């Protein structure tokens, strides 16, 4: 039995032709699976009962089970879902003006062990399947505040999207396919801690925005804060960003910079960041460190934060301060942990 939510359009097409059905059936099934979020083959009401019976011998629809929904005083919603093997993941829905952004998890846990991030503290459990990625979108549509439509998708939840490359690329393509979820290309963003070979590949495999978590301006500091830097140091990372293709398309690059007191928040850091980014068209999100119990890092002093922000803007680098959303429900960047705080 195959789960339709684990299949791309091409997979459905070859399965349908193996069953001696017409190709347009694949299109119908694909539309029902993602866009119309059918809960079962029986829900595909414009397919004859006879054919549905036949399809049910081969296909099922299985998703994730949201078991907890928390709503923050700022309107952010976090939901915790149980996977078929009992693992748990979190997804966050963030209202911001007219936008409603879903922050999707790509792995249960994370192997990359960034020093400032809570998700990595317990290591990686496993990659999420395509069905578990797609189901976060389907469930978020039901759980969104005020039943509003999702406008943006960011892969910035638990895990490293580019370490779950195959499933993430399939998911990205279904997100932006008009017959899939139908999001516009410039409203889907995949975020990485800097897996350089995968950034280079992604440029060919999907047409979406890229966010890169930088958070340090020297290899010395980045090696400590983000161990991935020991494998792919700053020079290689910046070179891959310069090569990321955007001509003729509306792709954006965002640099995420977690600002931590006394570690990466000095005026010298701001100057080095400006130099690193010269020649790369991008904007910078400055994220003041979000605290959590297991960490001894602290957020920057207000004047350091303002100084850093002003230095970038004065140098013509567009920078925004992104304050933590959903702090009261542990939904802010870097604080997702698969509900250990809720269940244990
Ligand atoms: N692994 C990917 C996707 C996760 S995105 C990546 O690293 O980009 C999560 C974002 O939250 C990253 O930009 C990360 O740098 C940031 N982050 C992690 N811990 C944080 C913390 N304690 N406070 C603020 N931001 C944090």
PDB file of N, CA and C in Angstrom, residues 162-239:
ATOM      1  N   UNK A 162      18.332  20.843   4.169  1.00  0.00           N
ATOM      2  CA  UNK A 162      19.205  20.340   3.103  1.00  0.00           C
ATOM      3  C   UNK A 162      19.886  19.024   3.477  1.00  0.00           C
ATOM      4  N   UNK A 163      19.691  18.573   4.729  1.00  0.00           N
ATOM      5  CA  UNK A 163      20.177  17.243   5.108  1.00  0.00           C
ATOM      6  C   UNK A 163      19.099  16.182   4.853  1.00  0.00           C
ATOM      7  N   UNK A 164      17.911  16.631   4.493  1.00  0.00           N
ATOM      8  CA  UNK A 164      16.812  15.725   4.099  1.00  0.00           C
ATOM      9  C   UNK A 164      16.491  16.079   2.650  1.00  0.00           C
ATOM     10  N   UNK A 165      17.542  16.075   1.835  1.00  0.00           N
ATOM     11  CA  UNK A 165      17.498  16.756   0.542  1.00  0.00           C
ATOM     12  C   UNK A 165      16.408  16.221  -0.402  1.00  0.00           C
ATOM     13  N   UNK A 166      16.384  14.909  -0.592  1.00  0.00           N
ATOM     14  CA  UNK A 166      15.461  14.326  -1.573  1.00  0.00           C
ATOM     15  C   UNK A 166      14.010  14.664  -1.269  1.00  0.00           C
ATOM     16  N   UNK A 167      13.593  14.436  -0.048  1.00  0.00           N
ATOM     17  CA  UNK A 167      12.197  14.704   0.312  1.00  0.00           C
ATOM     18  C   UNK A 167      11.895  16.195   0.293  1.00  0.00           C
ATOM     19  N   UNK A 168      12.864  17.001   0.727  1.00  0.00           N
ATOM     20  CA  UNK A 168      12.633  18.449   0.764  1.00  0.00           C
ATOM     21  C   UNK A 168      12.473  19.010  -0.656  1.00  0.00           C
ATOM     22  N   UNK A 169      13.285  18.539  -1.594  1.00  0.00           N
ATOM     23  CA  UNK A 169      13.155  19.034  -2.970  1.00  0.00           C
ATOM     24  C   UNK A 169      11.794  18.642  -3.558  1.00  0.00           C
ATOM     25  N   UNK A 170      11.352  17.410  -3.308  1.00  0.00           N
ATOM     26  CA  UNK A 170      10.016  17.012  -3.785  1.00  0.00           C
ATOM     27  C   UNK A 170       8.952  17.925  -3.175  1.00  0.00           C
ATOM     28  N   UNK A 171       9.077  18.170  -1.885  1.00  0.00           N
ATOM     29  CA  UNK A 171       8.115  19.007  -1.168  1.00  0.00           C
ATOM     30  C   UNK A 171       8.100  20.429  -1.732  1.00  0.00           C
ATOM     31  N   UNK A 172       9.284  21.001  -1.960  1.00  0.00           N
ATOM     32  CA  UNK A 172       9.360  22.377  -2.479  1.00  0.00           C
ATOM     33  C   UNK A 172       8.662  22.464  -3.829  1.00  0.00           C
ATOM     34  N   UNK A 173       8.874  21.458  -4.658  1.00  0.00           N
ATOM     35  CA  UNK A 173       8.267  21.496  -5.988  1.00  0.00           C
ATOM     36  C   UNK A 173       6.751  21.346  -5.928  1.00  0.00           C
ATOM     37  N   UNK A 174       6.249  20.571  -4.978  1.00  0.00           N
ATOM     38  CA  UNK A 174       4.790  20.454  -4.815  1.00  0.00           C
ATOM     39  C   UNK A 174       4.222  21.754  -4.236  1.00  0.00           C
ATOM     40  N   UNK A 175       4.984  22.400  -3.350  1.00  0.00           N
ATOM     41  CA  UNK A 175       4.524  23.678  -2.776  1.00  0.00           C
ATOM     42  C   UNK A 175       4.290  24.718  -3.859  1.00  0.00           C
ATOM     43  N   UNK A 176       5.202  24.807  -4.817  1.00  0.00           N
ATOM     44  CA  UNK A 176       5.110  25.893  -5.812  1.00  0.00           C
ATOM     45  C   UNK A 176       4.389  25.455  -7.093  1.00  0.00           C
ATOM     46  N   UNK A 177       3.998  24.204  -7.181  1.00  0.00           N
ATOM     47  CA  UNK A 177       3.273  23.738  -8.365  1.00  0.00           C
ATOM     48  C   UNK A 177       1.825  24.236  -8.282  1.00  0.00           C
ATOM     49  N   UNK A 178       1.360  24.963  -9.310  1.00  0.00           N
ATOM     50  CA  UNK A 178      -0.023  25.450  -9.271  1.00  0.00           C
ATOM     51  C   UNK A 178      -1.045  24.328  -9.069  1.00  0.00           C
ATOM     52  N   UNK A 179      -0.707  23.125  -9.539  1.00  0.00           N
ATOM     53  CA  UNK A 179      -1.634  22.000  -9.343  1.00  0.00           C
ATOM     54  C   UNK A 179      -1.376  21.283  -8.010  1.00  0.00           C
ATOM     55  N   UNK A 180      -0.282  21.651  -7.356  1.00  0.00           N
ATOM     56  CA  UNK A 180       0.008  21.103  -6.022  1.00  0.00           C
ATOM     57  C   UNK A 180      -0.578  22.045  -4.994  1.00  0.00           C
ATOM     58  N   UNK A 181       0.277  22.583  -4.102  1.00  0.00           N
ATOM     59  CA  UNK A 181      -0.254  23.530  -3.109  1.00  0.00           C
ATOM     60  C   UNK A 181      -0.416  24.931  -3.693  1.00  0.00           C
ATOM     61  N   UNK A 182       0.314  25.233  -4.759  1.00  0.00           N
ATOM     62  CA  UNK A 182       0.080  26.484  -5.468  1.00  0.00           C
ATOM     63  C   UNK A 182       0.607  27.750  -4.805  1.00  0.00           C
ATOM     64  N   UNK A 183       1.658  27.653  -4.009  1.00  0.00           N
ATOM     65  CA  UNK A 183       2.271  28.873  -3.460  1.00  0.00           C
ATOM     66  C   UNK A 183       3.165  29.507  -4.521  1.00  0.00           C
ATOM     67  N   UNK A 184       3.290  30.839  -4.487  1.00  0.00           N
ATOM     68  CA  UNK A 184       4.156  31.449  -5.485  1.00  0.00           C
ATOM     69  C   UNK A 184       5.627  31.273  -5.054  1.00  0.00           C
ATOM     70  N   UNK A 185       6.500  31.191  -6.063  1.00  0.00           N
ATOM     71  CA  UNK A 185       7.910  30.874  -5.814  1.00  0.00           C
ATOM     72  C   UNK A 185       8.555  31.804  -4.803  1.00  0.00           C
ATOM     73  N   UNK A 186       8.173  33.064  -4.862  1.00  0.00           N
ATOM     74  CA  UNK A 186       8.853  34.006  -3.964  1.00  0.00           C
ATOM     75  C   UNK A 186       8.225  34.058  -2.574  1.00  0.00           C
ATOM     76  N   UNK A 187       7.331  33.115  -2.294  1.00  0.00           N
ATOM     77  CA  UNK A 187       6.774  33.022  -0.939  1.00  0.00           C
ATOM     78  C   UNK A 187       7.144  31.720  -0.231  1.00  0.00           C
ATOM     79  N   UNK A 188       8.121  31.038  -0.819  1.00  0.00           N
ATOM     80  CA  UNK A 188       8.604  29.794  -0.205  1.00  0.00           C
ATOM     81  C   UNK A 188      10.105  29.964   0.051  1.00  0.00           C
ATOM     82  N   UNK A 189      10.529  29.711   1.272  1.00  0.00           N
ATOM     83  CA  UNK A 189      11.934  29.917   1.628  1.00  0.00           C
ATOM     84  C   UNK A 189      12.483  28.695   2.353  1.00  0.00           C
ATOM     85  N   UNK A 190      13.624  28.232   1.871  1.00  0.00           N
ATOM     86  CA  UNK A 190      14.287  27.135   2.573  1.00  0.00           C
ATOM     87  C   UNK A 190      15.518  27.696   3.273  1.00  0.00           C
ATOM     88  N   UNK A 191      15.671  27.320   4.528  1.00  0.00           N
ATOM     89  CA  UNK A 191      16.744  27.879   5.351  1.00  0.00           C
ATOM     90  C   UNK A 191      17.779  26.798   5.645  1.00  0.00           C
ATOM     91  N   UNK A 192      19.044  27.173   5.565  1.00  0.00           N
ATOM     92  CA  UNK A 192      20.110  26.192   5.825  1.00  0.00           C
ATOM     93  C   UNK A 192      21.179  26.757   6.747  1.00  0.00           C
ATOM     94  N   UNK A 193      21.816  25.854   7.470  1.00  0.00           N
ATOM     95  CA  UNK A 193      22.937  26.270   8.318  1.00  0.00           C
ATOM     96  C   UNK A 193      24.220  26.375   7.493  1.00  0.00           C
ATOM     97  N   UNK A 194      24.136  26.007   6.187  1.00  0.00           N
ATOM     98  CA  UNK A 194      25.316  26.187   5.335  1.00  0.00           C
ATOM     99  C   UNK A 194      25.911  24.901   4.786  1.00  0.00           C
ATOM    100  N   UNK A 195      25.057  24.010   4.311  1.00  0.00           N
ATOM    101  CA  UNK A 195      25.526  22.764   3.699  1.00  0.00           C
ATOM    102  C   UNK A 195      25.855  23.085   2.230  1.00  0.00           C
ATOM    103  N   UNK A 196      27.095  23.490   1.990  1.00  0.00           N
ATOM    104  CA  UNK A 196      27.463  24.114   0.721  1.00  0.00           C
ATOM    105  C   UNK A 196      27.147  23.269  -0.528  1.00  0.00           C
ATOM    106  N   UNK A 197      27.514  21.975  -0.575  1.00  0.00           N
ATOM    107  CA  UNK A 197      27.220  21.228  -1.805  1.00  0.00           C
ATOM    108  C   UNK A 197      25.711  21.179  -2.095  1.00  0.00           C
ATOM    109  N   UNK A 198      24.901  21.108  -1.033  1.00  0.00           N
ATOM    110  CA  UNK A 198      23.445  21.041  -1.221  1.00  0.00           C
ATOM    111  C   UNK A 198      22.893  22.391  -1.690  1.00  0.00           C
ATOM    112  N   UNK A 199      23.506  23.497  -1.277  1.00  0.00           N
ATOM    113  CA  UNK A 199      23.073  24.818  -1.765  1.00  0.00           C
ATOM    114  C   UNK A 199      23.290  24.877  -3.277  1.00  0.00           C
ATOM    115  N   UNK A 200      24.455  24.373  -3.700  1.00  0.00           N
ATOM    116  CA  UNK A 200      24.770  24.404  -5.137  1.00  0.00           C
ATOM    117  C   UNK A 200      23.778  23.555  -5.921  1.00  0.00           C
ATOM    118  N   UNK A 201      23.429  22.381  -5.381  1.00  0.00           N
ATOM    119  CA  UNK A 201      22.480  21.504  -6.049  1.00  0.00           C
ATOM    120  C   UNK A 201      21.083  22.114  -6.069  1.00  0.00           C
ATOM    121  N   UNK A 202      20.699  22.700  -4.961  1.00  0.00           N
ATOM    122  CA  UNK A 202      19.340  23.252  -4.838  1.00  0.00           C
ATOM    123  C   UNK A 202      19.049  24.260  -5.940  1.00  0.00           C
ATOM    124  N   UNK A 203      20.063  25.008  -6.306  1.00  0.00           N
ATOM    125  CA  UNK A 203      19.899  26.018  -7.336  1.00  0.00           C
ATOM    126  C   UNK A 203      19.312  25.404  -8.617  1.00  0.00           C
ATOM    127  N   UNK A 204      19.604  24.127  -8.857  1.00  0.00           N
ATOM    128  CA  UNK A 204      19.097  23.480 -10.069  1.00  0.00           C
ATOM    129  C   UNK A 204      17.794  22.725  -9.825  1.00  0.00           C
ATOM    130  N   UNK A 205      17.561  22.318  -8.589  1.00  0.00           N
ATOM    131  CA  UNK A 205      16.457  21.393  -8.324  1.00  0.00           C
ATOM    132  C   UNK A 205      15.166  22.056  -7.869  1.00  0.00           C
ATOM    133  N   UNK A 206      15.232  23.320  -7.454  1.00  0.00           N
ATOM    134  CA  UNK A 206      14.008  23.986  -7.002  1.00  0.00           C
ATOM    135  C   UNK A 206      14.156  25.480  -7.220  1.00  0.00           C
ATOM    136  N   UNK A 207      13.016  26.148  -7.364  1.00  0.00           N
ATOM    137  CA  UNK A 207      13.031  27.582  -7.631  1.00  0.00           C
ATOM    138  C   UNK A 207      12.372  28.296  -6.446  1.00  0.00           C
ATOM    139  N   UNK A 208      13.143  28.491  -5.399  1.00  0.00           N
ATOM    140  CA  UNK A 208      12.603  29.095  -4.176  1.00  0.00           C
ATOM    141  C   UNK A 208      13.632  30.058  -3.577  1.00  0.00           C
ATOM    142  N   UNK A 209      13.200  30.783  -2.562  1.00  0.00           N
ATOM    143  CA  UNK A 209      14.130  31.677  -1.863  1.00  0.00           C
ATOM    144  C   UNK A 209      15.027  30.881  -0.924  1.00  0.00           C
ATOM    145  N   UNK A 210      16.180  31.460  -0.656  1.00  0.00           N
ATOM    146  CA  UNK A 210      17.143  30.797   0.214  1.00  0.00           C
ATOM    147  C   UNK A 210      17.418  31.676   1.438  1.00  0.00           C
ATOM    148  N   UNK A 211      17.436  31.065   2.598  1.00  0.00           N
ATOM    149  CA  UNK A 211      17.892  31.763   3.804  1.00  0.00           C
ATOM    150  C   UNK A 211      19.101  31.002   4.340  1.00  0.00           C
ATOM    151  N   UNK A 212      20.096  31.741   4.774  1.00  0.00           N
ATOM    152  CA  UNK A 212      21.301  31.099   5.285  1.00  0.00           C
ATOM    153  C   UNK A 212      21.572  31.618   6.692  1.00  0.00           C
ATOM    154  N   UNK A 213      21.713  30.690   7.609  1.00  0.00           N
ATOM    155  CA  UNK A 213      21.989  31.074   8.987  1.00  0.00           C
ATOM    156  C   UNK A 213      23.491  31.270   9.128  1.00  0.00           C
ATOM    157  N   UNK A 214      23.901  32.517   9.302  1.00  0.00           N
ATOM    158  CA  UNK A 214      25.329  32.842   9.285  1.00  0.00           C
ATOM    159  C   UNK A 214      25.870  32.981  10.717  1.00  0.00           C
ATOM    160  N   UNK A 215      25.362  33.982  11.420  1.00  0.00           N
ATOM    161  CA  UNK A 215      25.568  34.113  12.871  1.00  0.00           C
ATOM    162  C   UNK A 215      27.001  34.251  13.371  1.00  0.00           C
ATOM    163  N   UNK A 216      27.956  34.407  12.458  1.00  0.00           N
ATOM    164  CA  UNK A 216      29.326  34.722  12.892  1.00  0.00           C
ATOM    165  C   UNK A 216      30.058  35.295  11.695  1.00  0.00           C
ATOM    166  N   UNK A 217      31.132  36.046  11.961  1.00  0.00           N
ATOM    167  CA  UNK A 217      31.834  36.712  10.865  1.00  0.00           C
ATOM    168  C   UNK A 217      33.279  36.265  10.747  1.00  0.00           C
ATOM    169  N   UNK A 218      33.705  35.362  11.634  1.00  0.00           N
ATOM    170  CA  UNK A 218      35.053  34.779  11.495  1.00  0.00           C
ATOM    171  C   UNK A 218      34.901  33.263  11.601  1.00  0.00           C
ATOM    172  N   UNK A 219      35.807  32.535  10.945  1.00  0.00           N
ATOM    173  CA  UNK A 219      35.759  31.073  11.039  1.00  0.00           C
ATOM    174  C   UNK A 219      35.973  30.618  12.480  1.00  0.00           C
ATOM    175  N   UNK A 220      36.799  31.363  13.195  1.00  0.00           N
ATOM    176  CA  UNK A 220      37.097  30.999  14.574  1.00  0.00           C
ATOM    177  C   UNK A 220      35.811  30.921  15.415  1.00  0.00           C
ATOM    178  N   UNK A 221      34.994  31.963  15.316  1.00  0.00           N
ATOM    179  CA  UNK A 221      33.759  31.992  16.109  1.00  0.00           C
ATOM    180  C   UNK A 221      32.699  31.064  15.508  1.00  0.00           C
ATOM    181  N   UNK A 222      32.624  31.029  14.172  1.00  0.00           N
ATOM    182  CA  UNK A 222      31.585  30.191  13.557  1.00  0.00           C
ATOM    183  C   UNK A 222      31.862  28.710  13.785  1.00  0.00           C
ATOM    184  N   UNK A 223      33.150  28.341  13.829  1.00  0.00           N
ATOM    185  CA  UNK A 223      33.495  26.942  14.131  1.00  0.00           C
ATOM    186  C   UNK A 223      32.904  26.519  15.481  1.00  0.00           C
ATOM    187  N   UNK A 224      32.877  27.453  16.414  1.00  0.00           N
ATOM    188  CA  UNK A 224      32.370  27.122  17.748  1.00  0.00           C
ATOM    189  C   UNK A 224      30.842  27.155  17.769  1.00  0.00           C
ATOM    190  N   UNK A 225      30.259  28.207  17.179  1.00  0.00           N
ATOM    191  CA  UNK A 225      28.797  28.350  17.248  1.00  0.00           C
ATOM    192  C   UNK A 225      28.087  27.355  16.336  1.00  0.00           C
ATOM    193  N   UNK A 226      28.662  27.104  15.159  1.00  0.00           N
ATOM    194  CA  UNK A 226      28.005  26.247  14.172  1.00  0.00           C
ATOM    195  C   UNK A 226      29.030  25.250  13.620  1.00  0.00           C
ATOM    196  N   UNK A 227      29.086  24.053  14.205  1.00  0.00           N
ATOM    197  CA  UNK A 227      30.132  23.093  13.827  1.00  0.00           C
ATOM    198  C   UNK A 227      30.185  22.766  12.328  1.00  0.00           C
ATOM    199  N   UNK A 228      29.117  22.974  11.587  1.00  0.00           N
ATOM    200  CA  UNK A 228      29.135  22.744  10.128  1.00  0.00           C
ATOM    201  C   UNK A 228      30.221  23.583   9.462  1.00  0.00           C
ATOM    202  N   UNK A 229      30.592  24.697  10.125  1.00  0.00           N
ATOM    203  CA  UNK A 229      31.598  25.594   9.553  1.00  0.00           C
ATOM    204  C   UNK A 229      32.970  24.934   9.417  1.00  0.00           C
ATOM    205  N   UNK A 230      33.221  23.894  10.270  1.00  0.00           N
ATOM    206  CA  UNK A 230      34.524  23.214  10.191  1.00  0.00           C
ATOM    207  C   UNK A 230      34.641  22.452   8.882  1.00  0.00           C
ATOM    208  N   UNK A 231      33.490  22.048   8.340  1.00  0.00           N
ATOM    209  CA  UNK A 231      33.486  21.334   7.061  1.00  0.00           C
ATOM    210  C   UNK A 231      33.385  22.325   5.891  1.00  0.00           C
ATOM    211  N   UNK A 232      32.514  23.296   6.018  1.00  0.00           N
ATOM    212  CA  UNK A 232      32.307  24.276   4.943  1.00  0.00           C
ATOM    213  C   UNK A 232      32.505  25.675   5.502  1.00  0.00           C
ATOM    214  N   UNK A 233      33.743  26.150   5.545  1.00  0.00           N
ATOM    215  CA  UNK A 233      34.033  27.449   6.157  1.00  0.00           C
ATOM    216  C   UNK A 233      33.430  28.620   5.387  1.00  0.00           C
ATOM    217  N   UNK A 234      33.523  29.788   6.021  1.00  0.00           N
ATOM    218  CA  UNK A 234      32.855  30.985   5.500  1.00  0.00           C
ATOM    219  C   UNK A 234      33.151  31.265   4.030  1.00  0.00           C
ATOM    220  N   UNK A 235      34.418  31.128   3.624  1.00  0.00           N
ATOM    221  CA  UNK A 235      34.758  31.487   2.240  1.00  0.00           C
ATOM    222  C   UNK A 235      33.967  30.630   1.252  1.00  0.00           C
ATOM    223  N   UNK A 236      33.868  29.323   1.530  1.00  0.00           N
ATOM    224  CA  UNK A 236      33.118  28.445   0.638  1.00  0.00           C
ATOM    225  C   UNK A 236      31.629  28.771   0.649  1.00  0.00           C
ATOM    226  N   UNK A 237      31.137  29.085   1.851  1.00  0.00           N
ATOM    227  CA  UNK A 237      29.712  29.397   1.976  1.00  0.00           C
ATOM    228  C   UNK A 237      29.367  30.669   1.190  1.00  0.00           C
ATOM    229  N   UNK A 238      30.173  31.706   1.357  1.00  0.00           N
ATOM    230  CA  UNK A 238      29.878  32.972   0.677  1.00  0.00           C
ATOM    231  C   UNK A 238      29.970  32.801  -0.842  1.00  0.00           C
ATOM    232  N   UNK A 239      30.933  31.980  -1.258  1.00  0.00           N
ATOM    233  CA  UNK A 239      31.079  31.727  -2.695  1.00  0.00           C
ATOM    234  C   UNK A 239      29.825  31.039  -3.268  1.00  0.00           C
TER     235      UNK A 239
END
